[in-house]
Coordinates of C-alpha atoms and ligand atoms in Angstrom, one line a residue:
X954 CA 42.4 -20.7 -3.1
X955 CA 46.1 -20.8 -2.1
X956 CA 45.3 -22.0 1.2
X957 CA 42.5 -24.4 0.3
X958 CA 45.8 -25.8 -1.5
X959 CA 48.0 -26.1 0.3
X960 CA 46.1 -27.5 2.8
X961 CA 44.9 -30.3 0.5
X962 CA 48.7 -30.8 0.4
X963 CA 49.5 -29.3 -3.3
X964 CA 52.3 -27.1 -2.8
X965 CA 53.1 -26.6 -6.8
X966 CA 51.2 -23.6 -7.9
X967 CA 52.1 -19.8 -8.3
X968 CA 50.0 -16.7 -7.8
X969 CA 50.5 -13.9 -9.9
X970 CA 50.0 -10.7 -8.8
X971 CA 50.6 -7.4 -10.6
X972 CA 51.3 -5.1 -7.9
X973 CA 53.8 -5.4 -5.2
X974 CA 51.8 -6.4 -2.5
X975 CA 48.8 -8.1 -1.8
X976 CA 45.1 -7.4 -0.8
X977 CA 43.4 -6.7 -3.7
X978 CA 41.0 -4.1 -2.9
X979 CA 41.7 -3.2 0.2
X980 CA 45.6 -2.7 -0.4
X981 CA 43.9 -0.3 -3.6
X982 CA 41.1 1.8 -1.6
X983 CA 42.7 3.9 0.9
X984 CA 40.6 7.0 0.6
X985 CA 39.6 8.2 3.8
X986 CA 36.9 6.5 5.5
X987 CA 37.4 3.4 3.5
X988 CA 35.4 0.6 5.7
X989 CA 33.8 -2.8 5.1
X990 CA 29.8 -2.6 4.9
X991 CA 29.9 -5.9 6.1
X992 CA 30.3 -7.4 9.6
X993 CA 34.1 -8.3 10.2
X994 CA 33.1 -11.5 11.6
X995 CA 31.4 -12.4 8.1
X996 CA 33.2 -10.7 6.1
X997 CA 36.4 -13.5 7.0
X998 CA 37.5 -16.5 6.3
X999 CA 35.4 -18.9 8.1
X1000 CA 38.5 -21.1 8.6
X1001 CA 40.3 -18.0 10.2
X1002 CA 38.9 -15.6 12.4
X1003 CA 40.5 -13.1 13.8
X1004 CA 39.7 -11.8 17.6
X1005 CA 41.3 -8.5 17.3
X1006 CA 38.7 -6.3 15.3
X1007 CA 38.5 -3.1 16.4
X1008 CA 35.0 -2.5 14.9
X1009 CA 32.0 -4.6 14.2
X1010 CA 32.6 -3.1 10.6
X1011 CA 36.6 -3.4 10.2
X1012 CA 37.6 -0.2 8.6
X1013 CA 40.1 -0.7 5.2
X1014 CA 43.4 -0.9 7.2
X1015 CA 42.5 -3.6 9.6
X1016 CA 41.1 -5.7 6.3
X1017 CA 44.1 -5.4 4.7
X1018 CA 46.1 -6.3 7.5
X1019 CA 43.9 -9.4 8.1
X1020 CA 44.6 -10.4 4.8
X1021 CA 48.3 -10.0 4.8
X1022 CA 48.3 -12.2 8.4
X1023 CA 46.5 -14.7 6.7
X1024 CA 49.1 -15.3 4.1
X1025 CA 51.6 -14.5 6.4
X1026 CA 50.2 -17.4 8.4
X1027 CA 49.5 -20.2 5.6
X1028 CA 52.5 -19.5 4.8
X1029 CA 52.2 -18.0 1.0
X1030 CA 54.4 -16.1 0.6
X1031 CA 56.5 -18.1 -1.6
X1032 CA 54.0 -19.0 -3.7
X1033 CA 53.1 -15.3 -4.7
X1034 CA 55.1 -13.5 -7.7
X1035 CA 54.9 -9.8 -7.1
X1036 CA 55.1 -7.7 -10.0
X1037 CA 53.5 -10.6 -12.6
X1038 CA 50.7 -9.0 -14.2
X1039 CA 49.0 -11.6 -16.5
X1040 CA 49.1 -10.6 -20.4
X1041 CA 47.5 -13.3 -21.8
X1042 CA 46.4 -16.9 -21.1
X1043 CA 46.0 -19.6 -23.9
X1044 CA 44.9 -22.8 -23.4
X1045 CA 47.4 -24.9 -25.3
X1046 CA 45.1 -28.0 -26.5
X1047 CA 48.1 -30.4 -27.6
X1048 CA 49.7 -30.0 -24.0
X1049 CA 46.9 -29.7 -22.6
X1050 CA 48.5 -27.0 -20.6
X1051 CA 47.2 -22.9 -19.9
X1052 CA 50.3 -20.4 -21.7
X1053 CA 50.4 -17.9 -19.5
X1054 CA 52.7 -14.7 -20.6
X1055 CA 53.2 -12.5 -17.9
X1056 CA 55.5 -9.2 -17.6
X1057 CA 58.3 -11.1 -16.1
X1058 CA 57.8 -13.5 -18.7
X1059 CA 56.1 -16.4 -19.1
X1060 CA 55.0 -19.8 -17.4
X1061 CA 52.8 -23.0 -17.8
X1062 CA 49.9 -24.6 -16.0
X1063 CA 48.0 -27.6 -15.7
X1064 CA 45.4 -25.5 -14.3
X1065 CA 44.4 -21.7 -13.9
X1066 CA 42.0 -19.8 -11.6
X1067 CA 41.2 -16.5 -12.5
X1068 CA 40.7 -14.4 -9.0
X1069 CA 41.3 -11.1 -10.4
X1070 CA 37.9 -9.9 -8.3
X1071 CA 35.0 -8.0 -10.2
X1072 CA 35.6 -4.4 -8.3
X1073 CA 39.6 -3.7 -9.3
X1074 CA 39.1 -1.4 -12.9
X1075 CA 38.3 1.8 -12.1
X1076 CA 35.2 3.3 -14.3
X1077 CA 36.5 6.8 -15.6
X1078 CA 33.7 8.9 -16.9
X1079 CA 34.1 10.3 -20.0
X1080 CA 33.5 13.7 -19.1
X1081 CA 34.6 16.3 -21.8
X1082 CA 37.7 18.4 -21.1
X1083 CA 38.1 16.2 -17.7
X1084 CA 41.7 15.2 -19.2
X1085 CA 42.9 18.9 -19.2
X1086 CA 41.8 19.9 -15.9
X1087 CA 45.0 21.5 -14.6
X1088 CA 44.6 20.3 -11.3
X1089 CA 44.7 16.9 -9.2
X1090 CA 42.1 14.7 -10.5
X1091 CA 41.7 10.9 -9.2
X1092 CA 39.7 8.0 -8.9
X1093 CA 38.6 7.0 -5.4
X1094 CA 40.3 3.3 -5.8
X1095 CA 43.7 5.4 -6.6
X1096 CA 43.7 8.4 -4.2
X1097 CA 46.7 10.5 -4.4
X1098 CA 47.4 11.0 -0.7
X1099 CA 50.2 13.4 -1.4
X1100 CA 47.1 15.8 -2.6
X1101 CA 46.4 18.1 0.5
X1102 CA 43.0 18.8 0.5
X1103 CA 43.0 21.3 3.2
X1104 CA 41.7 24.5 2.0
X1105 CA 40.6 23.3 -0.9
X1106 CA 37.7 23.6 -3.3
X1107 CA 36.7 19.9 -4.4
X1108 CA 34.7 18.4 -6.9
X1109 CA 33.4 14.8 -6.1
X1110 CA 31.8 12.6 -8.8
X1111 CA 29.0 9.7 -7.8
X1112 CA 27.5 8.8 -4.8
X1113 CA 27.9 5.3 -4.5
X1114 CA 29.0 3.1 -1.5
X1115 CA 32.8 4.9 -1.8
X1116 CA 31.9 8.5 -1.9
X1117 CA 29.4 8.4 0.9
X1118 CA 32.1 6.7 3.2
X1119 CA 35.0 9.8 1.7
X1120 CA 32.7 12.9 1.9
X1121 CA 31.8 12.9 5.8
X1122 CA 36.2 12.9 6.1
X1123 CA 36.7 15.8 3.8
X1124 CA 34.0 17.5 4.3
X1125 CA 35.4 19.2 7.7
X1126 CA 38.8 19.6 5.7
X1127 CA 37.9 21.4 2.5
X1128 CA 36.3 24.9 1.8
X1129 CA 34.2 24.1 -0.8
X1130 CA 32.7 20.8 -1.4
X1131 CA 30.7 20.4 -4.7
X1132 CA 29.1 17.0 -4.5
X1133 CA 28.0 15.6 -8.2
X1134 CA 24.7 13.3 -7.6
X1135 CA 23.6 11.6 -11.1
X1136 CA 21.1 9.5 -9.1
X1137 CA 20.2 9.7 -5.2
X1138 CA 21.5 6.1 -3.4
X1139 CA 19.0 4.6 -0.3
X1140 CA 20.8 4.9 2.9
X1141 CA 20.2 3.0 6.2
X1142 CA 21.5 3.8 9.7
X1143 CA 24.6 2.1 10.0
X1144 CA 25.1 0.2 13.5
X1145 CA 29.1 0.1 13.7
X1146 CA 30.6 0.0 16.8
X1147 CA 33.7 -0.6 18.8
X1148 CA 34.5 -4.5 20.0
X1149 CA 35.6 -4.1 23.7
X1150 CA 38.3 -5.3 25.1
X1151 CA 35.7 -8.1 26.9
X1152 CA 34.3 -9.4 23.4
X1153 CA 37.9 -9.5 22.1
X1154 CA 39.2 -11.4 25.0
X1155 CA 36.1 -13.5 24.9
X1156 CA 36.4 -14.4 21.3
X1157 CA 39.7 -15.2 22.2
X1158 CA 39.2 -17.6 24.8
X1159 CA 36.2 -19.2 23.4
X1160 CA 36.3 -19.5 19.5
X1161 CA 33.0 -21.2 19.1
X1162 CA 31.6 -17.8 20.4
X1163 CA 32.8 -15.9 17.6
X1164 CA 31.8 -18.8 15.1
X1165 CA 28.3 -18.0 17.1
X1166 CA 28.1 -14.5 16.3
X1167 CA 29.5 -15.3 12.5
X1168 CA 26.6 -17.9 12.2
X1169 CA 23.9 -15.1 13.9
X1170 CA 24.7 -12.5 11.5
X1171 CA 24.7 -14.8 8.1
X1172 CA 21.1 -15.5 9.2
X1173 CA 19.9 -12.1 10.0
X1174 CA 21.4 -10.9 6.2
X1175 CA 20.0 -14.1 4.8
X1176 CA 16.7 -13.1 5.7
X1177 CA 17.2 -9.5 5.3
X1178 CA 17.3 -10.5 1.3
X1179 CA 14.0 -11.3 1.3
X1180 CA 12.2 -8.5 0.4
X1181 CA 14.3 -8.0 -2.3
X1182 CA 13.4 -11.4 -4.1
X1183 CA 9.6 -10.2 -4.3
X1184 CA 9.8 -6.2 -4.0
X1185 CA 6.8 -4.1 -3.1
X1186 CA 6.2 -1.0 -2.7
X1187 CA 7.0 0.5 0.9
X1188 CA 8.8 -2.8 1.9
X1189 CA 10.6 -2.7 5.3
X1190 CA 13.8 -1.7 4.2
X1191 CA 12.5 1.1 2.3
X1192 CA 10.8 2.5 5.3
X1193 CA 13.5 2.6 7.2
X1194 CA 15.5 4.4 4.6
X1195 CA 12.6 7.0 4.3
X1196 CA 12.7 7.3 7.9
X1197 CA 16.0 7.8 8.4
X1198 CA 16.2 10.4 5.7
X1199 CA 13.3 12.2 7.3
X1200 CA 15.0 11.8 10.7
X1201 CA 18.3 13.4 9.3
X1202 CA 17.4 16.1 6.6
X1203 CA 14.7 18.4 7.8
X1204 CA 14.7 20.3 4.5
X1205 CA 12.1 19.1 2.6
X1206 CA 13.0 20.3 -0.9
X1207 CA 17.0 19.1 -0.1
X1208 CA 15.1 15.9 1.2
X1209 CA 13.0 15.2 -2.3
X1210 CA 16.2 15.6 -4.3
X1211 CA 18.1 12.9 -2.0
X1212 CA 15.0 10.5 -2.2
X1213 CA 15.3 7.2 -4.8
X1214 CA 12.7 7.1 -7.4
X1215 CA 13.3 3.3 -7.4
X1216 CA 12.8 0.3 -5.2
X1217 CA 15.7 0.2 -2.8
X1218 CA 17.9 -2.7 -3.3
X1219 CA 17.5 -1.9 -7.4
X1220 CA 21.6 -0.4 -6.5
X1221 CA 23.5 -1.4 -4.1
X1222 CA 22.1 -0.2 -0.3
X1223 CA 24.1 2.4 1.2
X1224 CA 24.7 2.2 5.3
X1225 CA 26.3 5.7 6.6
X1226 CA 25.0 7.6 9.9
X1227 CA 26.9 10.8 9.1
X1228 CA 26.1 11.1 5.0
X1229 CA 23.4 13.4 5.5
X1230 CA 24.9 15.4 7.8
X1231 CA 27.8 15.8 6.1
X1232 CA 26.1 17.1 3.0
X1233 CA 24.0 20.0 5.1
X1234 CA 27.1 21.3 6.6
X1235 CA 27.6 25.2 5.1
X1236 CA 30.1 24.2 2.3
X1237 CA 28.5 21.5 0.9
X1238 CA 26.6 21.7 -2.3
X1239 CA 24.8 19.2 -3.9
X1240 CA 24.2 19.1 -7.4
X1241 CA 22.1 17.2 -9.3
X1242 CA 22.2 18.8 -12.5
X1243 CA 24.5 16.4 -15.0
X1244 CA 28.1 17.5 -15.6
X1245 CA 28.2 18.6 -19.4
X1246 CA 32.0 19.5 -19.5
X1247 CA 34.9 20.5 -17.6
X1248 CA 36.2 23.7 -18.9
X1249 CA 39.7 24.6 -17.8
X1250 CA 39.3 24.6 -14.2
X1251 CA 35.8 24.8 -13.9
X1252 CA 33.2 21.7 -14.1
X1253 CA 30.4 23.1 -16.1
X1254 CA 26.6 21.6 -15.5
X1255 CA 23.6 21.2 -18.3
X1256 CA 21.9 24.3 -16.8
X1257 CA 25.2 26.5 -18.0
X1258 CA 26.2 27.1 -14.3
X1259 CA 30.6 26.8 -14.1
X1260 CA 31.7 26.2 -10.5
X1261 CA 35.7 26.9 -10.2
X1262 CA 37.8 23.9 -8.2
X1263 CA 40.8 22.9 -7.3
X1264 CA 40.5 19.0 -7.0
X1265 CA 38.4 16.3 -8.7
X1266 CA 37.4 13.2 -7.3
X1267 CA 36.0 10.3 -8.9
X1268 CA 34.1 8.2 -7.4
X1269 CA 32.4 6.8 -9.8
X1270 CA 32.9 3.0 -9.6
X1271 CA 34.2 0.0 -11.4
X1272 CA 34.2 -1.5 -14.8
X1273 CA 32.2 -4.6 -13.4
X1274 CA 30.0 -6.6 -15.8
X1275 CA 33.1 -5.5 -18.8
X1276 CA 35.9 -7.8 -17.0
X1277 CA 38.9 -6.4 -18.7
X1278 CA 40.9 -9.5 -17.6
X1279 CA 38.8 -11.7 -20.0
X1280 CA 40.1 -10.0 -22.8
X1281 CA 43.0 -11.7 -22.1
X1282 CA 41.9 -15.4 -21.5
X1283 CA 41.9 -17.7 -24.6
X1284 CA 40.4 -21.5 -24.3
X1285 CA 39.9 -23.7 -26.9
X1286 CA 40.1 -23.1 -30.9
X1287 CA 41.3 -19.7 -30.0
X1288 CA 37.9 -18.5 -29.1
X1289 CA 38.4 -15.6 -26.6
X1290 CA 36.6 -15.3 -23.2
X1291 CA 35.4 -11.8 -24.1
X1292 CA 34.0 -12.8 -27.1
X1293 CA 32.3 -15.5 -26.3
X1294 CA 30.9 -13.5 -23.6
X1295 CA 30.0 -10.4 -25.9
X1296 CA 29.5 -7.9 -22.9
X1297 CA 27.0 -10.7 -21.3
X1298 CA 29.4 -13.0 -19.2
X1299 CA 27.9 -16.2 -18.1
X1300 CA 29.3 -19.2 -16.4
X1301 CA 28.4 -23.0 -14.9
X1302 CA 27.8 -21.7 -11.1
X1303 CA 30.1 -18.6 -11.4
X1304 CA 33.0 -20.6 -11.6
X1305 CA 33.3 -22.8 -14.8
X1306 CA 32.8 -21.9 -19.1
X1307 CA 32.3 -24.4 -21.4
X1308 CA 36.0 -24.4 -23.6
X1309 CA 37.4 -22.8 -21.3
X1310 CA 39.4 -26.3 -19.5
X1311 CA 41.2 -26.5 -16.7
X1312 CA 39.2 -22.8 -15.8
X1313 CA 37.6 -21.6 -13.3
X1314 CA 36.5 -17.8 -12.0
X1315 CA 36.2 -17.1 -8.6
X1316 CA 33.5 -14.5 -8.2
X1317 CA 33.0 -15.2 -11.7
X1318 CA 29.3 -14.2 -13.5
X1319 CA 26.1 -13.9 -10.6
X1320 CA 27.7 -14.5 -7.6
X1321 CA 27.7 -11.1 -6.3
X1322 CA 25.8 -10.2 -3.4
X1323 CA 24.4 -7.0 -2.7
X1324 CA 23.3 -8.5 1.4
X1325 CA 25.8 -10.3 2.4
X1326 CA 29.6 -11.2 2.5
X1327 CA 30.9 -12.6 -1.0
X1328 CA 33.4 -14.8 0.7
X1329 CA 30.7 -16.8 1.3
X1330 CA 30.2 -17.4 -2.2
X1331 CA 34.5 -17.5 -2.5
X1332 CA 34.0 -20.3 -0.1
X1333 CA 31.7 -22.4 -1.4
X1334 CA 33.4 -22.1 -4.8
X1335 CA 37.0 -22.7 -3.1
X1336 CA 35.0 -26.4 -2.1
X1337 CA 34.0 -26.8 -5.7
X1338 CA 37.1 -26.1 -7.3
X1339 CA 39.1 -28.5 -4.7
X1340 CA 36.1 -31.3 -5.3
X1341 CA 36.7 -30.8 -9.7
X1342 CA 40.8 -30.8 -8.7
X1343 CA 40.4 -34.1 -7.4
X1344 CA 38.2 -35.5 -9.3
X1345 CA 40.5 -34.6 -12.3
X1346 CA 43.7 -36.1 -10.3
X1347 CA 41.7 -39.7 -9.9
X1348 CA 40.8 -39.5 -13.3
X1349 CA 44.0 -40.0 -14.8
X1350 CA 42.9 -37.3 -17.4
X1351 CA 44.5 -34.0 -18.5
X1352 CA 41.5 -31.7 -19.1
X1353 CA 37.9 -31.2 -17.5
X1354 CA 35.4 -29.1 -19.2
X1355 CA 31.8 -28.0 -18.3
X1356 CA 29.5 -29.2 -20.9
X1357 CA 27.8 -25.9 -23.3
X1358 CA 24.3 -27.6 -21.8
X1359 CA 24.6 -27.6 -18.0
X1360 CA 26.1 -23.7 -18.6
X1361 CA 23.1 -23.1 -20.3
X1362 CA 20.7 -24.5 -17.8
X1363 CA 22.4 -23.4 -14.8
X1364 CA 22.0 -19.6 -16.1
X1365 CA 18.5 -20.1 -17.4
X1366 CA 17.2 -21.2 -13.9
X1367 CA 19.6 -18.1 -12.2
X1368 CA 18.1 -15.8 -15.2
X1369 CA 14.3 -16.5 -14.3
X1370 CA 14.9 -16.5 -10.2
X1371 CA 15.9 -12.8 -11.0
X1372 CA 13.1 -11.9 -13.3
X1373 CA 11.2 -10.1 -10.7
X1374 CA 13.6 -9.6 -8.2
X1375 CA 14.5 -6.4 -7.2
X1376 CA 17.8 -6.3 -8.8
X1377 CA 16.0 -6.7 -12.4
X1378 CA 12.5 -5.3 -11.9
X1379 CA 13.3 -2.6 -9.2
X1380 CA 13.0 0.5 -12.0
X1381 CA 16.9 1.5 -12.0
X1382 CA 20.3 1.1 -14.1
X1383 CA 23.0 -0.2 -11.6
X1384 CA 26.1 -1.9 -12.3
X1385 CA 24.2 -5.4 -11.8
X1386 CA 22.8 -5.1 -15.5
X1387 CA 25.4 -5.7 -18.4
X1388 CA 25.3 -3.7 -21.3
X1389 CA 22.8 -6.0 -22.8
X1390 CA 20.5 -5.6 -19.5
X1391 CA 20.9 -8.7 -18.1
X1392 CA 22.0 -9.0 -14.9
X1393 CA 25.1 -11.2 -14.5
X1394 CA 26.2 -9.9 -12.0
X1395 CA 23.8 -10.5 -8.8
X1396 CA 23.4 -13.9 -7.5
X1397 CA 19.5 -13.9 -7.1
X1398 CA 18.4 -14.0 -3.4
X1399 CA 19.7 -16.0 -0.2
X1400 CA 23.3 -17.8 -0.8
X1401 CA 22.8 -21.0 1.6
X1402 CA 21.1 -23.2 -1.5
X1403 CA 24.1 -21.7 -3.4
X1404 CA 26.5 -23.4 -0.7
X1405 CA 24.6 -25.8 -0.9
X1406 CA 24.6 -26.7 -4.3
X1407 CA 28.6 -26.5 -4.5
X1408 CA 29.2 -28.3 -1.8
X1409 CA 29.7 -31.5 -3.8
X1410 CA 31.2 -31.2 -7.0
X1411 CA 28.9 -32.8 -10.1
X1412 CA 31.4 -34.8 -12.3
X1413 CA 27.9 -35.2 -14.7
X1414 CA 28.2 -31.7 -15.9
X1415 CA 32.0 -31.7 -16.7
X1416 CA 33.8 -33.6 -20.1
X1417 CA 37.1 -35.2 -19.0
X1418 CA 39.4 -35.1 -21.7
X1419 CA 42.7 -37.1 -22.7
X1420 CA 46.0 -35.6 -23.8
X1421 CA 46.1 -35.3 -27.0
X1422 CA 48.3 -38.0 -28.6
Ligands
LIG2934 P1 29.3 2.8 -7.6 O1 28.5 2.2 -6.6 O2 29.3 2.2 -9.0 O3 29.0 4.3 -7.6 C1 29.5 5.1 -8.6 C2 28.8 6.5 -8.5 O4 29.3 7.3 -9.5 C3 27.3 6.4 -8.8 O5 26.6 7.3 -7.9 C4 27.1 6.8 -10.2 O6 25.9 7.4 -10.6 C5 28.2 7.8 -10.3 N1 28.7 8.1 -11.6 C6 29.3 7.2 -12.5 N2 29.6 7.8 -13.6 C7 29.2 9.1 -13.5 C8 29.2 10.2 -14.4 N3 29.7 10.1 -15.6 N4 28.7 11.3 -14.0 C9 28.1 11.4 -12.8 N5 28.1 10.4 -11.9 C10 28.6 9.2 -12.3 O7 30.9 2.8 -7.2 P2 31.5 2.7 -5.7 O8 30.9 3.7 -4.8 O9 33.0 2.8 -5.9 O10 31.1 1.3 -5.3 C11 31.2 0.2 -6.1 C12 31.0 -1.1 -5.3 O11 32.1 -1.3 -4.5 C13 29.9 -1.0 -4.3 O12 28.6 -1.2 -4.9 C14 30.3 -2.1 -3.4 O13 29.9 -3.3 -3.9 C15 31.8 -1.9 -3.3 N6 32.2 -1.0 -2.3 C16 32.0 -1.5 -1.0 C17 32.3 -0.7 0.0 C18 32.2 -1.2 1.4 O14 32.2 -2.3 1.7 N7 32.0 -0.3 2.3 C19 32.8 0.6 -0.2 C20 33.0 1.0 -1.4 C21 32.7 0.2 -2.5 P3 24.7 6.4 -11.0 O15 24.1 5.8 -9.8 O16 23.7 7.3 -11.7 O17 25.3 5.4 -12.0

């Protein structure tokens, strides 16, 4: 956003940012074997590539690098305020202005993005007794890298997309691993490999190349997100997740407790070659039996079984669909974003809510992608957002507003496109369904006619409103 700025000329605008650094979730996620399960060369700003991956899939370090270069090179750095985190936001309707208090006090907009990205609250289970475990207990997002793990008996919680990329690094390091499973993830064979010195010197010399490869793997991921808009039962993908299961654990009764029992692509798709491997090694166990309590140093399971440890890990997740930042966003007549949300966000195209003015969310409600790389979606909304700027500037008007019924309609049509898409219909709970059950989190299917549809912004949806007198 800062860049599409400044290069639209608009140099008068601050980003706040409540840690010391920036990067977002890559500066958080350092556990080990923290890596992108997207292609570097998608999962970049199309308007800055970079030559010098070391991996097809960038692992965290390199991201966060990237990301810091970036700035570094737009020249941001000025812009950023380190240290702000945002309390609240009002919308101040006689100014016509956003409030914003902050912990180094507080500031005024004209206008206020909300990038605060849906994966940044950790999800902390409330596991009974887990507060009094005497020993080093933390979430995957915050890992306490001054915990030596050598040695050690280790607990790890979830097996999502984060604990299947931490296990196969500890695993050779600790004595015991117990590994917590509440529900088995589909896995594919990941196809991660180094970029030569050739391909880096090529995409080097010859930038269109790279642009080449960036444009070849959008349209294989498009089209890999087909079967997910229509599942059926032994689709494609789900073969070769059965296949690569079968090819990797020979044990069939280990095998039947690591198979899904819903469509794949109903949770996010896992991509690891050395997963399963890492789980049949001789201190592994995997447990699937729920976690009923942790009793002084021991995590106790439903069946009554205790297993001692040393170390907790938790990687179980985010608080995605709950947004804690909208607790603090107020628009119009007071009328908080969380509340009007009521656990069910919702938004004009992910990026604008009726009385919320001068607003907008990037990767804001059903624009995540469970195929591809979101900043394609960050993109197209960076376009938007630009195209409603300017349309306010030549309007001479203070305040722009998406109108209650193009919110509605927009998220009716996006509501029955997922009906019986995988992500809805695919027979398991994931972090795409709100507390209500409605998915507002997934964007539903290929994101090109989402591109498309922001790439001109729709002054016919949007009030303009004067300054008050
Ligand atoms: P996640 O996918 O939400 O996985 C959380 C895991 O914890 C699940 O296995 C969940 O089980 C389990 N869990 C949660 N609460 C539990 C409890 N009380 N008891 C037992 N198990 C519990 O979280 P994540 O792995 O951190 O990934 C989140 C998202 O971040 C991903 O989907 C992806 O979008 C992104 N991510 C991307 C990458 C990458 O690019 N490589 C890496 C990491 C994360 P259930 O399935 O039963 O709920």
């Amino acid at each position: 956003m800062a860049i599409r700025l400044k290069q639209a000329g608009i140099q008068d605008f601050v980003i706040f940012e409540r840690a010391s650094d920036l990067g977002g979730t890559w500066r958080d996620n350092t556990y080990p074997g923290c890596q992108c399960d997207v292609e570097s060369n998608l999962y970049s700003y199309s308007f800055s590539p970079s030559p010098t991956w070391s991996r097809t899939y960038a692992p965290q370090a390199e991201i966060w690098d990237y990301l810091r270069a970036c700035a570094e090179k737009f020249e941001l750095g000025k812009h950023i305020r380190y240290e702000h985190e945002v309390q609240s936001a009002t919308w101040d309707d006689a100014a016509a202005r956003w409030r914003i208090e902050t912990s180094k006090g507080p500031f005024s907009a004209g206008v206020l993005v909300a990038a605060v990205g849906p994966l940044s609250e950790p999800s902390l289970p409330a596991i009974p007794g887990l507060d009094e475990f005497p020993g080093p207990h933390f979430h995957s997002a915050n890992w306490d890298h001054g915990v030596d793990l050598t040695g050690k008996r280790v607990a790890v919680v979830g097996t999502g997309a984060s604990a299947i990329q931490l296990i196969p690094r500890i695993q050779p390091q600790v004595t015991q691993l117990h590994l917590f499973q509440r529900t088995p993830p589909w896995v594919l064979p990941h196809r991660d490999r180094p970029v030569r010195g050739l391909a880096r010197a090529l995409y080097r010399a010859v930038p269109g190349w790279q642009r080449l490869v960036r444009s070849s793997v959008y349209w294989s991921r498009e089209l890999f997100v087909i079967p997910f808009m229509k599942p059926s039962p032994n689709s494609v993908p789900e073969r070769l997740a059965r296949g690569h299961l079968e090819k990797q654990v020979a044990d069939p009764e280990l095998r039947a407790r690591l198979t899904p029992r819903y469509a794949i692509g109903c949770k996010r798709i896992l991509i690891s070659n050395d997963y399963y491997p890492a789980i049949q090694k001789p201190n592994v166990e995997l447990v699937t039996d729920d976690i009923r309590e942790v009793r002084g140093r021991s995590i106790v399971t439903e069946d009554g079984v205790e297993r001692e440890v040393d170390v907790i890990i938790l990687a179980t997740g985010f608080r995605i669909t709950e947004m804690p930042f909208a607790r603090r966003v107020t628009g119009r007549e007071g009328r908080g974003l969380a509340n009007e949300w009521a656990g069910s966000p919702s938004a004009y195209r992910g990026t604008a809510v009726a009385g919320f003015p001068n607003f907008f969310l990037l990767l804001g409600p059903n624009t995540g992608l469970g195929h591809t790389s979101v900043l394609v979606m960050v993109e197209a909304q960076l376009r938007y957002v630009m195209g409603c700027l300017a349309h306010l500037e030549r309007s001479g008007m203070a305040a722009i507003e998406v109108r209650r019924e193009a919110q509605d309609a927009f998220n009716a049509g996006v509501q029955s496109r997922l009906r019986d898409t995988v992500w809805n219909a695919g027979g398991c709970r994931s972090w795409y369904l709100d507390p209500t059950g409605k998915n507002t989190t997934i964007w539903p299917g290929m994101t090109w006619p989402y591109v498309r549809q922001l790439r001109r912004f729709d002054p016919p949806a949007y009030d303009l409103s004067r300054r008050p007198a």
